[in-house]
PDB file of C-alpha atoms in Angstrom:
ATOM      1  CA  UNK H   1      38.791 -21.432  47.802  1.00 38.00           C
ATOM      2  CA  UNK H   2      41.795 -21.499  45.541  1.00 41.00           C
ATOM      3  CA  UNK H   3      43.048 -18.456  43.802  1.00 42.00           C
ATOM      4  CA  UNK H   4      42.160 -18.851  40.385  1.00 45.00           C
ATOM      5  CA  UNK H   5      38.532 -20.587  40.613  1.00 41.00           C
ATOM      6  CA  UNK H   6      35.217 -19.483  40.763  1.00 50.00           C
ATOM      7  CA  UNK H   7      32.223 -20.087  43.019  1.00 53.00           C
ATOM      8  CA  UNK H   8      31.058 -22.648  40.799  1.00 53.00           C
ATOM      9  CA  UNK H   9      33.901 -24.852  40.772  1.00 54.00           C
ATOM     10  CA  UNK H  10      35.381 -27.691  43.400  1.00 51.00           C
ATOM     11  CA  UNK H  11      38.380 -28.773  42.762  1.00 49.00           C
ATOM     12  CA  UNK H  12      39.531 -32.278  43.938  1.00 47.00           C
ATOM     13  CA  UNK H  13      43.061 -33.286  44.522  1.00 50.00           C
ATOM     14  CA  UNK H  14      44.064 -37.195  44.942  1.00 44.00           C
ATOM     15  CA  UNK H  15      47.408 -38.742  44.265  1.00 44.00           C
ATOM     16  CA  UNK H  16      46.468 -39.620  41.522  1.00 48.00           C
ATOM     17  CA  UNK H  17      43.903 -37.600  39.860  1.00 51.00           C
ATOM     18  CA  UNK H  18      43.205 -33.314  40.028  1.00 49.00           C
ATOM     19  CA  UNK H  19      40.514 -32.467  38.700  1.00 52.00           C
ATOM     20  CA  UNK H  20      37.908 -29.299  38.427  1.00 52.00           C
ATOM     21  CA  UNK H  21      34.014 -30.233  38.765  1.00 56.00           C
ATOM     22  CA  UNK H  22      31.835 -27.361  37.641  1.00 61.00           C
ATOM     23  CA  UNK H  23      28.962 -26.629  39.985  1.00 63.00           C
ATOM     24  CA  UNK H  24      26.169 -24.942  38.259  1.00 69.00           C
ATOM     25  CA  UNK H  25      25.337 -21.981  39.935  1.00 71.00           C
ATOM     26  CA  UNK H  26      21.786 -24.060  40.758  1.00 81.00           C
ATOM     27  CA  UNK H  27      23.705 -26.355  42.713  1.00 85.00           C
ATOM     28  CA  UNK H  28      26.156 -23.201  44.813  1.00 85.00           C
ATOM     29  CA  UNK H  29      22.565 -22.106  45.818  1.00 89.00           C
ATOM     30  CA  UNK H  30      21.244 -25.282  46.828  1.00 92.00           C
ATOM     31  CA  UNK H  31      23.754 -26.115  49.254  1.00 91.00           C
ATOM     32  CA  UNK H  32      23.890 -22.672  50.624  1.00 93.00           C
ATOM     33  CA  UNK H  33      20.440 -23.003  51.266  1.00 95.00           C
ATOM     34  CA  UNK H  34      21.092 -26.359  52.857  1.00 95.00           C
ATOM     35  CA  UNK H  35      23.497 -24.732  55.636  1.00 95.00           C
ATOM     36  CA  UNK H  36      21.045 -23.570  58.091  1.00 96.00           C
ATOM     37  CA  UNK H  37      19.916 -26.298  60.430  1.00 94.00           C
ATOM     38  CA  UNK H  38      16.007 -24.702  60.423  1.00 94.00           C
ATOM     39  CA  UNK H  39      16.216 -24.971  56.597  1.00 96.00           C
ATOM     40  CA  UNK H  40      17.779 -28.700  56.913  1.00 95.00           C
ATOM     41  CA  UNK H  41      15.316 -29.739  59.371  1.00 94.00           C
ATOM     42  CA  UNK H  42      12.508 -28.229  56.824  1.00 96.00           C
ATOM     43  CA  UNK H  43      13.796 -30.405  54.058  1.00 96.00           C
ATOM     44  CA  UNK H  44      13.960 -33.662  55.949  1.00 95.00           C
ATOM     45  CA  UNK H  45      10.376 -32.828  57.405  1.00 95.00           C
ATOM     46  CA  UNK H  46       9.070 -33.187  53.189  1.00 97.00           C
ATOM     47  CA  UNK H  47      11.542 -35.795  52.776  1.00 96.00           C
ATOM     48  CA  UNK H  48      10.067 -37.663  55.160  1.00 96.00           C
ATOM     49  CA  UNK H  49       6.427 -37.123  55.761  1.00 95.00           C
ATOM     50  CA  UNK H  50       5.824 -35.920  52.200  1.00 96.00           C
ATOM     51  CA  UNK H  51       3.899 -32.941  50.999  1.00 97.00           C
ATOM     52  CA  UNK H  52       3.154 -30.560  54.554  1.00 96.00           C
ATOM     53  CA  UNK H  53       1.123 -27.346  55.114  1.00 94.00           C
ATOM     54  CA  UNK H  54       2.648 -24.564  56.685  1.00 90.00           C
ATOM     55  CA  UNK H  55       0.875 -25.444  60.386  1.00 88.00           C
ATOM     56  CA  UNK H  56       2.725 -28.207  60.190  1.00 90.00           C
ATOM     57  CA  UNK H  57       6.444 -27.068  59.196  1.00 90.00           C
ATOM     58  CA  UNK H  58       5.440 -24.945  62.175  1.00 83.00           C
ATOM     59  CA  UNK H  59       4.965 -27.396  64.879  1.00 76.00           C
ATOM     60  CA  UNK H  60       8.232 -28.944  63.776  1.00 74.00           C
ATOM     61  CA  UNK H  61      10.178 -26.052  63.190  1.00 72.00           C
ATOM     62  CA  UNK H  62       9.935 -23.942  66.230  1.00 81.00           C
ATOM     63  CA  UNK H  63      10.287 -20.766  64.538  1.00 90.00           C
ATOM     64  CA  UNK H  64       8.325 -17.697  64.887  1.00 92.00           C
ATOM     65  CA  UNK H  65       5.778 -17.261  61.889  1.00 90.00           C
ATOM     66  CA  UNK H  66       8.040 -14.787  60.265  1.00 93.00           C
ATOM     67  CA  UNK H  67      11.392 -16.522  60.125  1.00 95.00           C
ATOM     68  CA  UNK H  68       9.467 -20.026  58.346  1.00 95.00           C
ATOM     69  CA  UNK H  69       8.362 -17.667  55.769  1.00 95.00           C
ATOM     70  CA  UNK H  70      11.478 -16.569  55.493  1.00 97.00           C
ATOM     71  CA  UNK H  71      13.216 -20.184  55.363  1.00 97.00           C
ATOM     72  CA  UNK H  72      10.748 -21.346  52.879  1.00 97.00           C
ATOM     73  CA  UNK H  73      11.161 -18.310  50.408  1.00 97.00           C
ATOM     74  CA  UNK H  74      14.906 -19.287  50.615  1.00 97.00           C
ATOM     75  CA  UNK H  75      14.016 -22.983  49.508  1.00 97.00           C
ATOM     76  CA  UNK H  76      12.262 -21.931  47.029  1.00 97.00           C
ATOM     77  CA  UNK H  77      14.455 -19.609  45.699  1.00 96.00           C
ATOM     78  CA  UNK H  78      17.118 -22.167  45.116  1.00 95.00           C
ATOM     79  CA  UNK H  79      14.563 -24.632  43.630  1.00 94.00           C
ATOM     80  CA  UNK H  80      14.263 -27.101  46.078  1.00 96.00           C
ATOM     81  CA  UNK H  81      10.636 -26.865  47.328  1.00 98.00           C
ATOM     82  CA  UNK H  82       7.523 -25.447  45.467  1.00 98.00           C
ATOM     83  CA  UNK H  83       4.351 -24.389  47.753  1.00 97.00           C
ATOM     84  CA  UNK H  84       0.957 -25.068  46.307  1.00 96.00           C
ATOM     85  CA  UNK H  85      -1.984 -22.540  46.976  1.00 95.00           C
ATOM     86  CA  UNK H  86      -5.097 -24.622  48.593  1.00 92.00           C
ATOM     87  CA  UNK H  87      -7.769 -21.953  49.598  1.00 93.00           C
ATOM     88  CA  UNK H  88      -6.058 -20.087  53.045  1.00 91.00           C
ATOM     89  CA  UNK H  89      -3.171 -22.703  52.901  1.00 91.00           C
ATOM     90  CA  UNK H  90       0.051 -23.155  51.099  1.00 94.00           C
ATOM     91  CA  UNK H  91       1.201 -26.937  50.958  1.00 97.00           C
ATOM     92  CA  UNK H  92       5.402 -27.495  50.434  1.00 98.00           C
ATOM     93  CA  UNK H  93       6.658 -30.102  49.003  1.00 98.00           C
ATOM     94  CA  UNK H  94      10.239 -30.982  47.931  1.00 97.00           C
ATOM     95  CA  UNK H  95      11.106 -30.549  43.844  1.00 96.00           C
ATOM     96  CA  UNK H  96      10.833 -33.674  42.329  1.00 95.00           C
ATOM     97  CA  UNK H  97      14.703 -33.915  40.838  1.00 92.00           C
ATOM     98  CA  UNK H  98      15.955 -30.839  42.580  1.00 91.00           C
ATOM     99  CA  UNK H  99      18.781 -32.872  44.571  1.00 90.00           C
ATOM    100  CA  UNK H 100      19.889 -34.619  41.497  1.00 89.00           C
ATOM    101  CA  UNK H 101      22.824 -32.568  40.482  1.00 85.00           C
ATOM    102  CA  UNK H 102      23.659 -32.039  44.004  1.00 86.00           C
ATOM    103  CA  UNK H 103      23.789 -35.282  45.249  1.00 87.00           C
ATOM    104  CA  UNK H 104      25.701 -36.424  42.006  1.00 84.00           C
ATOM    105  CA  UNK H 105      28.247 -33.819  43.036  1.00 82.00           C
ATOM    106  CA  UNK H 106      28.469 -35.082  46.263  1.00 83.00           C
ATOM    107  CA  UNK H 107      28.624 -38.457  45.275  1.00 84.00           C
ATOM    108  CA  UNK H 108      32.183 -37.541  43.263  1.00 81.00           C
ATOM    109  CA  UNK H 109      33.452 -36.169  46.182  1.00 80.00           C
ATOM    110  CA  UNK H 110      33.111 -39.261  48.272  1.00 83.00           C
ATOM    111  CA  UNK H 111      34.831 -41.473  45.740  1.00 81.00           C
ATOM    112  CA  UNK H 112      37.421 -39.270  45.354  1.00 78.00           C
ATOM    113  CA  UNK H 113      37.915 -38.998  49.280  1.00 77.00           C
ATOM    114  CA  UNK H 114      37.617 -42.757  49.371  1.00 75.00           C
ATOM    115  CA  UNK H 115      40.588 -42.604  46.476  1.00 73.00           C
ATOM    116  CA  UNK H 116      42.834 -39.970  48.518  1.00 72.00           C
ATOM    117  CA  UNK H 117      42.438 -42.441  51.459  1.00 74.00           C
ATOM    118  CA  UNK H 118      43.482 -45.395  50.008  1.00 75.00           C
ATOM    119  CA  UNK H 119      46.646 -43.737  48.246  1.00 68.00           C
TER     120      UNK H 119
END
């Protein structure tokens, strides 16, 4: 990162436009969170199949017992997957919202790649 700027700013250089997004410190953990593959692969699993109890994330995952838990707690710490208490079970699902900001972010970045190539 750039001398000068904090963890919760990009900054994005084209020909013909610098500029500074602010992250919110929400978003820094997100995508944090998002760079594990196990994590990634947990995310797309709710994405795609919806709300999933933990015997499921299991089968998928291919992690011991202990590191899921320890996956999940790190979703859920940045906000991007609540688990619901149904007798013995937790069910996961994804945040409704929670990629919002994130993919916004994202979003700016590809248009201003798209800019910088076209320059």
């Amino acid at each position: 990162m750039a001398q000068g700027y904090t963890r919760g700013q990009v900054y994005v250089d084209t020909m013909n436009d610098s500029k500074v997004l602010e992250l919110s410190v929400d978003v820094v953990d997100q995508l944090a969170a998002l760079a594990d593959s196990v994590r990634l692969a947990i995310v797309q699993q709710l994405a795609t199949y919806g709300t999933q109890c933990v015997c499921d994330l299991n089968t998928h995952a291919q992690v011991s017992p202990t590191k899921l838990s320890y996956h999940l707690k790190i979703l859920k710490d940045a906000g991007l997957i609540r688990g619901t208490r149904r007798g013995r079970w937790i069910d996961y699902a994804l945040v409704p919202g929670a990629f919002d900001e994130m993919a916004g972010i994202l979003h700016q970045l590809g248009r201003a790649t798209e800019k910088a190539a076209l320059s």
